[in-house]
Short mmCIF file of C-alpha atoms in Angstrom, two decimals:
data_model
loop_
_atom_site.label_atom_id
_atom_site.label_comp_id
_atom_site.label_asym_id
_atom_site.label_seq_id
_atom_site.Cartn_x
_atom_site.Cartn_y
_atom_site.Cartn_z
CA MET R 1 11.85 175.12 25.74
CA SER R 2 13.87 178.25 25.94
CA GLY R 3 17.33 178.54 27.38
CA SER R 4 19.29 181.15 29.21
CA ARG R 5 22.59 182.74 28.39
CA ASP R 6 25.12 183.53 31.09
CA ALA R 7 25.90 186.96 29.68
CA LEU R 8 27.90 189.66 31.46
CA PRO R 9 25.92 192.76 32.54
CA ALA R 10 26.97 196.15 31.27
CA ALA R 11 30.16 197.42 32.88
CA GLY R 12 29.10 201.10 33.04
CA PRO R 13 27.94 202.79 36.25
CA ALA R 14 24.29 202.43 37.22
CA PRO R 15 22.04 205.38 38.18
CA ILE R 16 22.26 206.26 41.89
CA SER R 17 18.96 205.87 43.70
CA GLN R 18 17.78 208.07 46.59
CA ARG R 19 18.57 205.23 49.00
CA GLU R 20 22.12 205.04 47.69
CA MET R 21 22.51 208.85 47.98
CA ASP R 22 21.34 208.72 51.58
CA MET R 23 23.71 205.91 52.36
CA SER R 24 26.52 207.76 50.56
CA GLN R 25 25.92 210.83 52.73
CA GLY R 26 25.84 208.61 55.81
CA ASN R 27 29.10 206.95 54.83
CA THR R 28 30.66 210.37 54.11
CA LYS R 29 29.61 211.61 57.55
CA LYS R 30 30.91 208.43 59.05
CA ARG R 31 34.29 208.78 57.30
CA TRP R 32 34.53 212.44 58.50
CA MET R 33 33.85 211.38 62.08
CA THR R 34 36.35 208.56 61.67
CA GLY R 35 38.97 211.07 60.45
CA ALA R 36 38.21 213.32 63.40
CA ALA R 37 38.57 210.42 65.79
CA LEU R 38 41.83 209.34 64.20
CA ALA R 39 43.12 212.92 64.36
CA ALA R 40 42.24 213.08 68.05
CA VAL R 41 44.05 209.83 68.65
CA THR R 42 47.06 211.13 66.70
CA VAL R 43 47.15 214.41 68.74
CA ALA R 44 46.93 212.48 71.98
CA GLY R 45 49.74 210.22 70.79
CA ALA R 46 51.83 213.28 69.88
CA VAL R 47 51.43 214.72 73.36
CA VAL R 48 52.53 211.47 74.92
CA LEU R 49 55.49 211.14 72.56
CA ALA R 50 56.49 214.76 73.19
CA ALA R 51 56.47 214.11 76.90
CA CYS R 52 58.82 211.24 76.30
CA GLY R 53 61.11 213.43 74.24
CA ARG R 54 60.14 211.79 70.88
CA THR R 55 58.49 213.30 67.82
CA ALA R 56 55.03 212.03 66.75
CA PRO R 57 54.64 210.74 63.16
CA GLN R 58 53.14 213.10 60.59
CA ALA R 59 49.34 212.51 60.38
CA GLU R 60 48.49 215.14 57.75
CA GLY R 61 46.94 213.66 54.56
CA ALA R 62 46.35 210.21 56.09
CA ILE R 63 43.12 208.78 54.53
CA GLY R 64 41.34 205.56 55.51
CA LEU R 65 41.76 203.05 58.29
CA ALA R 66 45.09 201.84 59.52
CA LEU R 67 45.65 198.17 58.74
CA PRO R 68 46.46 195.98 61.74
CA ALA R 69 49.53 193.82 61.47
CA GLY R 70 48.94 190.59 59.55
CA THR R 71 45.94 191.90 57.61
CA ARG R 72 45.49 189.76 54.52
CA VAL R 73 45.07 191.53 51.19
CA VAL R 74 44.29 190.23 47.71
CA ALA R 75 44.73 191.85 44.31
CA ALA R 76 41.95 192.09 41.76
CA GLN R 77 43.03 189.99 38.79
CA TRP R 78 41.73 189.22 35.36
CA SER R 79 40.26 185.75 34.91
CA ARG R 80 39.41 184.08 31.61
CA ARG R 81 36.08 182.33 31.91
CA ALA R 82 33.76 180.77 29.37
CA GLU R 83 30.23 181.93 28.67
CA TYR R 84 27.57 179.28 28.19
CA TRP R 85 24.14 178.98 26.63
CA ARG R 86 22.10 176.85 29.01
CA ALA R 87 19.27 174.98 27.32
CA PRO R 88 16.81 172.82 29.30
CA GLY R 89 15.52 169.65 27.73
CA GLU R 90 13.95 166.27 28.39
CA VAL R 91 15.81 163.01 28.88
CA GLN R 92 14.53 160.34 26.50
CA ALA R 93 15.47 156.75 25.81
CA ARG R 94 17.25 156.26 22.49
CA GLU R 95 14.74 153.51 21.77
CA GLN R 96 11.18 154.08 22.94
CA ALA R 97 7.91 152.63 21.76
CA VAL R 98 4.23 152.43 22.51
CA VAL R 99 3.24 148.76 22.31
CA ALA R 100 -0.33 148.70 21.01
CA ALA R 101 -2.88 146.07 20.05
CA ARG R 102 -3.07 145.20 16.35
CA VAL R 103 -6.35 143.27 16.49
CA SER R 104 -9.47 143.64 18.56
CA GLY R 105 -10.03 141.33 21.48
CA TYR R 106 -10.36 141.11 25.22
CA VAL R 107 -7.17 141.21 27.26
CA THR R 108 -6.84 137.82 28.95
CA ALA R 109 -3.32 138.17 30.39
CA MET R 110 -0.81 140.93 31.19
CA ARG R 111 2.54 139.27 31.72
CA ALA R 112 4.75 142.32 32.30
CA HIS R 113 4.52 144.96 35.00
CA LEU R 114 5.75 148.51 35.49
CA GLY R 115 9.54 148.62 35.73
CA ASP R 116 10.09 145.05 34.51
CA ARG R 117 13.02 144.30 32.22
CA VAL R 118 11.90 142.39 29.13
CA ARG R 119 13.63 140.66 26.23
CA ALA R 120 13.07 141.32 22.55
CA GLY R 121 10.14 139.18 21.38
CA GLN R 122 8.93 138.38 24.89
CA VAL R 123 5.14 138.00 25.19
CA LEU R 124 3.78 140.95 27.15
CA ALA R 125 0.01 140.46 26.82
CA VAL R 126 -2.49 137.96 25.42
CA LEU R 127 -5.72 138.89 23.65
CA ALA R 128 -8.70 136.63 23.05
CA THR R 129 -9.26 136.67 19.27
CA PRO R 130 -11.92 134.02 18.39
CA GLN R 131 -12.50 135.45 14.92
CA ALA R 132 -8.84 135.06 14.12
CA GLY R 133 -9.01 131.41 15.14
CA GLN R 134 -11.97 130.84 12.88
CA GLN R 135 -10.15 132.47 10.01
CA VAL R 136 -7.20 130.17 10.58
CA ARG R 137 -9.41 127.09 10.48
CA ALA R 138 -11.16 128.29 7.32
CA ALA R 139 -7.86 128.98 5.66
CA ALA R 140 -6.57 125.54 6.63
CA ALA R 141 -9.64 123.95 5.07
CA ALA R 142 -9.09 125.94 1.89
CA VAL R 143 -5.53 124.67 1.74
CA ALA R 144 -6.70 121.09 2.10
CA ALA R 145 -9.25 121.55 -0.71
CA ALA R 146 -6.63 123.09 -2.97
CA GLN R 147 -4.31 120.20 -2.27
CA ALA R 148 -7.02 117.69 -3.25
CA GLN R 149 -7.76 119.62 -6.41
CA GLN R 150 -4.12 119.66 -7.30
CA ALA R 151 -3.85 115.91 -6.78
CA ALA R 152 -6.87 115.33 -9.09
CA ALA R 153 -5.32 117.56 -11.72
CA GLU R 154 -2.09 115.62 -11.48
CA ARG R 155 -3.95 112.34 -12.09
CA GLN R 156 -5.80 113.80 -15.07
CA LEU R 157 -2.57 115.03 -16.51
CA THR R 158 -0.98 111.62 -16.13
CA ALA R 159 -3.88 109.93 -17.95
CA ALA R 160 -3.94 112.55 -20.70
CA GLN R 161 -0.22 112.20 -21.25
CA ALA R 162 -0.61 108.39 -21.53
CA GLN R 163 -3.41 108.75 -24.08
CA SER R 164 -1.36 111.28 -26.02
CA ALA R 165 1.63 108.90 -26.10
CA LEU R 166 -0.58 106.03 -27.37
CA ALA R 167 -2.06 108.22 -30.09
CA ALA R 168 1.38 109.26 -31.23
CA SER R 169 2.59 105.63 -31.40
CA THR R 170 -0.51 104.63 -33.36
CA TYR R 171 0.05 107.45 -35.80
CA ARG R 172 3.62 106.30 -36.46
CA ARG R 173 2.50 102.74 -37.22
CA TYR R 174 -0.25 103.91 -39.56
CA ALA R 175 2.22 106.17 -41.31
CA GLN R 176 4.37 103.13 -42.19
CA LEU R 177 1.36 101.19 -43.35
CA ARG R 178 0.23 104.11 -45.45
CA ALA R 179 3.60 104.16 -47.11
CA GLU R 180 3.05 100.48 -48.06
CA GLN R 181 -0.51 101.29 -49.26
CA ALA R 182 -1.85 98.97 -46.53
CA VAL R 183 -4.37 101.49 -45.08
CA SER R 184 -6.73 103.88 -46.72
CA PRO R 185 -6.35 107.66 -46.53
CA TYR R 186 -9.53 107.85 -44.44
CA GLU R 187 -8.05 105.58 -41.77
CA MET R 188 -4.88 107.64 -41.79
CA ASP R 189 -6.85 110.83 -41.25
CA GLN R 190 -8.68 109.30 -38.29
CA VAL R 191 -5.42 108.33 -36.61
CA ALA R 192 -3.94 111.80 -37.15
CA THR R 193 -7.07 113.44 -35.72
CA ALA R 194 -6.93 111.19 -32.68
CA ARG R 195 -3.30 112.15 -32.11
CA GLN R 196 -4.13 115.88 -32.18
CA SER R 197 -7.07 115.38 -29.81
CA ARG R 198 -4.95 113.52 -27.25
CA ARG R 199 -2.33 116.25 -27.42
CA ALA R 200 -4.99 118.89 -26.71
CA LEU R 201 -6.34 116.89 -23.78
CA ALA R 202 -2.84 116.60 -22.30
CA ALA R 203 -2.29 120.35 -22.64
CA ALA R 204 -5.63 121.05 -20.92
CA ALA R 205 -4.75 118.68 -18.07
CA ARG R 206 -1.42 120.45 -17.68
CA ALA R 207 -3.19 123.85 -17.49
CA GLN R 208 -5.62 122.48 -14.90
CA LEU R 209 -2.70 121.29 -12.82
CA GLN R 210 -1.08 124.72 -12.98
CA ALA R 211 -4.36 126.34 -11.92
CA ALA R 212 -4.68 123.91 -9.03
CA ALA R 213 -1.11 124.67 -7.95
CA ALA R 214 -1.85 128.41 -8.03
CA GLN R 215 -5.00 127.89 -6.00
CA LEU R 216 -3.01 125.93 -3.46
CA GLY R 217 -0.48 128.75 -3.23
CA ARG R 218 -3.24 131.28 -2.58
CA ALA R 219 -4.77 129.05 0.05
CA ARG R 220 -1.46 128.64 1.78
CA ALA R 221 -0.89 132.43 1.71
CA GLY R 222 -4.31 132.95 3.24
CA LEU R 223 -3.48 130.45 5.94
CA ALA R 224 -0.21 132.21 6.71
CA GLN R 225 -1.97 135.57 6.88
CA SER R 226 -4.62 134.16 9.20
CA GLU R 227 -1.97 132.66 11.42
CA ILE R 228 -0.14 136.01 11.56
CA ALA R 229 -3.39 137.77 12.47
CA ALA R 230 -4.02 135.15 15.12
CA GLY R 231 -0.47 135.72 16.36
CA TYR R 232 -1.35 139.37 16.99
CA GLY R 233 -3.28 138.06 19.93
CA GLN R 234 0.11 137.68 21.61
CA VAL R 235 1.59 141.14 22.07
CA ARG R 236 5.40 140.95 22.05
CA ALA R 237 8.19 143.36 23.02
CA PRO R 238 9.76 145.01 19.94
CA PHE R 239 13.18 145.28 21.63
CA ALA R 240 14.90 144.67 24.94
CA GLY R 241 14.24 147.29 27.59
CA ARG R 242 12.06 148.24 30.53
CA ILE R 243 8.34 148.81 30.94
CA THR R 244 7.68 152.49 31.64
CA ALA R 245 3.87 152.50 31.52
CA ARG R 246 1.04 149.96 31.59
CA PRO R 247 -2.23 151.71 30.72
CA ALA R 248 -4.24 148.50 30.10
CA ALA R 249 -5.52 145.79 32.43
CA VAL R 250 -6.90 142.28 32.19
CA GLY R 251 -10.51 142.32 30.97
CA ASP R 252 -10.18 145.45 28.83
CA LEU R 253 -11.48 145.33 25.28
CA ALA R 254 -8.48 146.25 23.19
CA MET R 255 -8.98 147.82 19.79
CA PRO R 256 -6.38 148.12 17.02
CA GLY R 257 -3.97 150.91 17.94
CA GLN R 258 -4.90 150.99 21.63
CA PRO R 259 -1.76 151.28 23.84
CA LEU R 260 -1.07 148.36 26.15
CA TYR R 261 2.49 149.17 27.26
CA GLU R 262 5.12 151.86 26.90
CA MET R 263 8.77 150.81 26.72
CA ALA R 264 12.20 152.41 26.97
CA GLY R 265 15.06 150.56 25.31
CA ALA R 266 18.20 149.40 27.06
CA ALA R 267 20.49 151.01 24.46
CA GLY R 268 20.96 154.21 26.50
CA ASN R 269 19.44 157.69 26.74
CA LYS R 270 19.53 160.98 24.91
CA LEU R 271 18.72 164.60 25.70
CA ARG R 272 16.58 166.71 23.35
CA VAL R 273 16.90 170.47 23.70
CA SER R 274 15.66 173.41 21.65
CA VAL R 275 18.23 176.04 20.70
CA PRO R 276 17.49 179.46 19.13
CA ASP R 277 18.69 180.11 15.60
CA ARG R 278 21.17 182.76 16.76
CA GLU R 279 22.98 180.29 19.02
CA LEU R 280 23.27 177.40 16.56
CA ARG R 281 26.55 178.73 15.19
CA TRP R 282 28.22 177.81 18.47
CA ILE R 283 27.09 174.17 18.37
CA HIS R 284 28.89 171.48 16.36
CA LEU R 285 28.34 167.77 15.82
CA GLY R 286 30.59 165.66 18.02
CA GLU R 287 31.08 168.47 20.53
CA ARG R 288 31.18 167.52 24.21
CA VAL R 289 28.71 169.41 26.42
CA ARG R 290 28.24 169.31 30.18
CA VAL R 291 24.76 168.22 31.27
CA THR R 292 23.30 168.61 34.75
CA GLY R 293 20.08 167.28 36.24
CA GLY R 294 18.11 164.54 34.55
CA GLY R 295 17.83 162.47 37.72
CA ALA R 296 21.47 161.41 37.40
CA GLY R 297 21.90 160.67 41.09
CA ASP R 298 24.41 162.39 43.36
CA ALA R 299 26.63 163.35 40.43
CA SER R 300 23.92 165.48 38.78
CA ALA R 301 25.19 168.63 40.48
CA ALA R 302 28.68 168.18 39.03
CA GLY R 303 27.22 167.17 35.67
CA HIS R 304 28.12 164.64 33.02
CA TRP R 305 29.68 165.05 29.60
CA ALA R 306 27.33 164.42 26.68
CA THR R 307 28.03 164.44 22.95
CA VAL R 308 26.10 166.34 20.28
CA ARG R 309 24.85 163.61 17.93
CA ARG R 310 22.15 165.21 15.77
CA MET R 311 20.95 168.66 14.80
CA ALA R 312 17.70 169.44 13.01
CA PRO R 313 18.38 170.73 9.49
CA ALA R 314 15.57 173.29 9.82
CA SER R 315 14.14 175.45 12.59
CA ASP R 316 10.55 175.69 13.70
CA ALA R 317 8.86 178.49 11.78
CA ALA R 318 6.83 179.62 14.79
CA THR R 319 9.46 179.51 17.55
CA HIS R 320 12.65 179.85 15.48
CA MET R 321 14.14 177.06 17.54
CA ALA R 322 16.01 173.99 16.31
CA VAL R 323 16.12 170.59 18.01
CA VAL R 324 19.52 169.31 19.10
CA GLU R 325 20.03 165.74 20.37
CA LEU R 326 22.83 164.82 22.75
CA ARG R 327 23.98 161.29 23.51
CA LEU R 328 24.09 160.83 27.28
CA PRO R 329 26.74 158.61 28.85
CA THR R 330 25.73 155.18 30.05
CA GLY R 331 25.57 154.35 33.72
CA GLY R 332 24.65 157.88 34.77
CA GLY R 333 21.35 156.98 36.42
CA TRP R 334 19.35 158.95 33.86
CA ARG R 335 15.57 158.84 34.16
CA PRO R 336 13.60 159.15 30.89
CA GLY R 337 11.12 162.00 31.20
CA ALA R 338 13.26 163.98 33.66
CA PHE R 339 14.51 167.48 32.85
CA ALA R 340 18.18 168.22 32.35
CA THR R 341 20.19 171.27 31.29
CA ALA R 342 22.93 171.33 28.66
CA ALA R 343 25.57 174.09 28.87
CA PHE R 344 26.84 174.88 25.36
CA PRO R 345 30.12 176.89 25.42
CA LEU R 346 29.82 180.16 23.53
CA ALA R 347 32.98 182.24 24.08
CA VAL R 348 35.81 182.87 26.52
CA THR R 349 35.89 186.39 28.04
CA ARG R 350 38.21 188.23 30.44
CA GLN R 351 36.60 189.36 33.68
CA LEU R 352 37.67 190.86 36.99
CA TRP R 353 37.10 188.58 40.00
CA LEU R 354 37.60 188.75 43.78
CA PRO R 355 37.08 186.25 46.58
CA SER R 356 33.50 186.46 47.82
CA GLY R 357 34.70 187.07 51.37
CA ALA R 358 36.39 190.33 50.31
CA VAL R 359 33.05 191.97 49.47
CA LEU R 360 30.76 193.45 52.12
CA ARG R 361 27.05 193.60 51.35
CA ALA R 362 24.50 195.76 53.15
CA GLY R 363 21.27 197.34 52.06
CA GLY R 364 21.63 196.08 48.49
CA LEU R 365 25.09 197.66 48.13
CA SER R 366 28.47 195.99 47.77
CA GLU R 367 31.63 197.49 49.26
CA VAL R 368 35.29 196.57 49.55
CA TYR R 369 38.20 197.96 51.57
CA VAL R 370 40.78 199.14 49.04
CA VAL R 371 44.39 199.56 50.20
CA ASN R 372 45.56 203.00 49.05
CA ARG R 373 49.09 204.23 48.38
CA GLN R 374 49.53 205.09 52.05
CA GLY R 375 48.81 201.49 53.01
CA ARG R 376 45.48 202.36 54.59
CA ALA R 377 42.04 200.88 53.90
CA GLU R 378 39.41 202.96 52.09
CA LEU R 379 35.79 201.86 51.82
CA ARG R 380 34.64 201.84 48.20
CA TRP R 381 31.42 200.87 46.48
CA VAL R 382 31.62 198.29 43.69
CA ARG R 383 29.15 196.72 41.35
CA THR R 384 29.16 192.94 41.36
CA GLY R 385 28.00 190.36 38.84
CA ARG R 386 27.91 186.60 39.00
CA GLU R 387 29.15 184.64 41.98
CA THR R 388 30.43 181.09 41.63
CA GLY R 389 33.02 178.87 43.20
CA GLY R 390 33.73 181.28 46.05
CA GLN R 391 34.51 184.09 43.58
CA VAL R 392 32.48 187.17 42.71
CA GLU R 393 32.68 189.13 39.47
CA ILE R 394 33.49 192.87 39.75
CA LEU R 395 31.79 194.89 37.02
CA ALA R 396 32.65 198.42 38.15
CA GLY R 397 34.42 200.32 40.94
CA LEU R 398 37.75 198.47 40.91
CA LYS R 399 40.76 198.27 38.62
CA VAL R 400 42.98 195.32 37.93
CA GLY R 401 45.91 195.14 40.33
CA GLU R 402 44.25 197.13 43.11
CA LYS R 403 44.57 195.44 46.47
CA VAL R 404 41.65 194.93 48.79
CA VAL R 405 41.34 193.56 52.29
CA ALA R 406 40.65 189.84 52.03
CA ALA R 407 38.67 189.67 55.29
CA PRO R 408 37.03 193.07 55.85
CA ARG R 409 34.95 191.80 58.75
CA GLU R 410 38.13 190.95 60.62
CA LEU R 411 39.36 194.49 59.95
CA ALA R 412 36.19 195.97 61.45
CA ALA R 413 36.45 193.66 64.46
CA SER R 414 40.09 194.57 65.09
CA GLY R 415 39.71 198.36 64.84
CA GLY R 416 37.16 199.70 62.39
CA THR R 417 35.13 202.87 62.29
CA GLU R 418 33.21 202.37 65.54
CA ALA R 419 36.43 201.56 67.42
CA ALA R 420 38.12 204.74 66.15
CA LEU R 421 35.13 206.89 67.14
CA ALA R 422 34.99 205.35 70.58
CA ALA R 423 38.71 206.06 71.10
CA ALA R 424 38.05 209.74 70.28
CA GLY R 425 35.13 209.90 72.73
CA ALA R 426 32.48 210.29 70.04
CA ALA R 427 29.46 208.06 69.56
CA PRO R 428 29.13 206.20 66.26
CA GLU R 429 26.53 207.39 63.80
CA GLY R 430 23.03 206.50 64.92
CA ALA R 431 24.06 205.88 68.54
CA ASN R 432 22.46 209.13 69.74
CA GLY R 433 19.19 208.44 68.03
CA HIS R 434 19.86 210.68 65.00
CA GLU R 435 20.08 209.34 61.45
#
């Protein structure tokens, strides 16, 4: 996803279109007629004052409209405001998983429904796995056979050890007799050979017992594996959370890897956004960023504060964008899958702002009444930028400190151009049918 940067437009003057030139000429004609009307009113006032024996005020050089008493004015002031890079993204659960079947079998039960809260290890679905049951029974039989074989080997070893002990005792007695010349060398050799044979038989019985024990271990491992495979027939929740999707139904033939449920964990949510390479220098781990949207209830318009938790170490080679993850606050009513916008602060700039009510807009043009040195109101074109919070940005046409009429519509209603022309006996522009 791409973002948008709240950048300031160029502050230089824009080219004047034909429409603007026509309107400029109309406004010039209107101002001339207004001056003529004001001059007529001034002359009439001078005659009246002269008749009363008083001198009329000097009207030469008076430019603009006279301000009625109590007219509110405001001064254009600098305002320091931050620029932001706004990046849209998708709200995701910090823990999310697709719960799939691990063995093949028909779905016999679906115990969780869309939106249900489940515990870790809770059985969500049951699959009929007859082959797994057969494998368990076969493995159990193999374990029983291995146990019997081990028991037989133990008995053989016991007998062989007894025979070996007897042969050793016999050999010791014959050795004493041989020392007394009571037995022949042949008899002594027979006893020694018998002792060696019994020892070999005992060693073989011991090896058979070890082999039987190993076979029993393998049989038990096979049984455990078969039981685990049979346990796959019960599909369990990997963690605590909520069911967000249930693509399977009872009676379906589930194959290994086929999704049965989708889950979102209860550990909270995150926002994943893509940021261009050129803007990454403004983003830092641990930084707090305002996030709007994301299905966060009534407070989504005001936004919530999120924290930058992770940043991809590399950018996508095709889009030159890097993934940034933000940790969303808990309890904000976030909806996984909804779109939200993160506003990353870039820089603080100084801009000229006025109240929105001080700017008149007509025909695509913006105008303000500027209070001149004579304390009169002059109509002036301005170029405007962004508008937020009841304030409008002034890009051109006004200097800092200049005062403008705060409510120009009230000025027009209390004695504007049309009122001055009517007092002089002249029709306003356009009243006689001419442009």
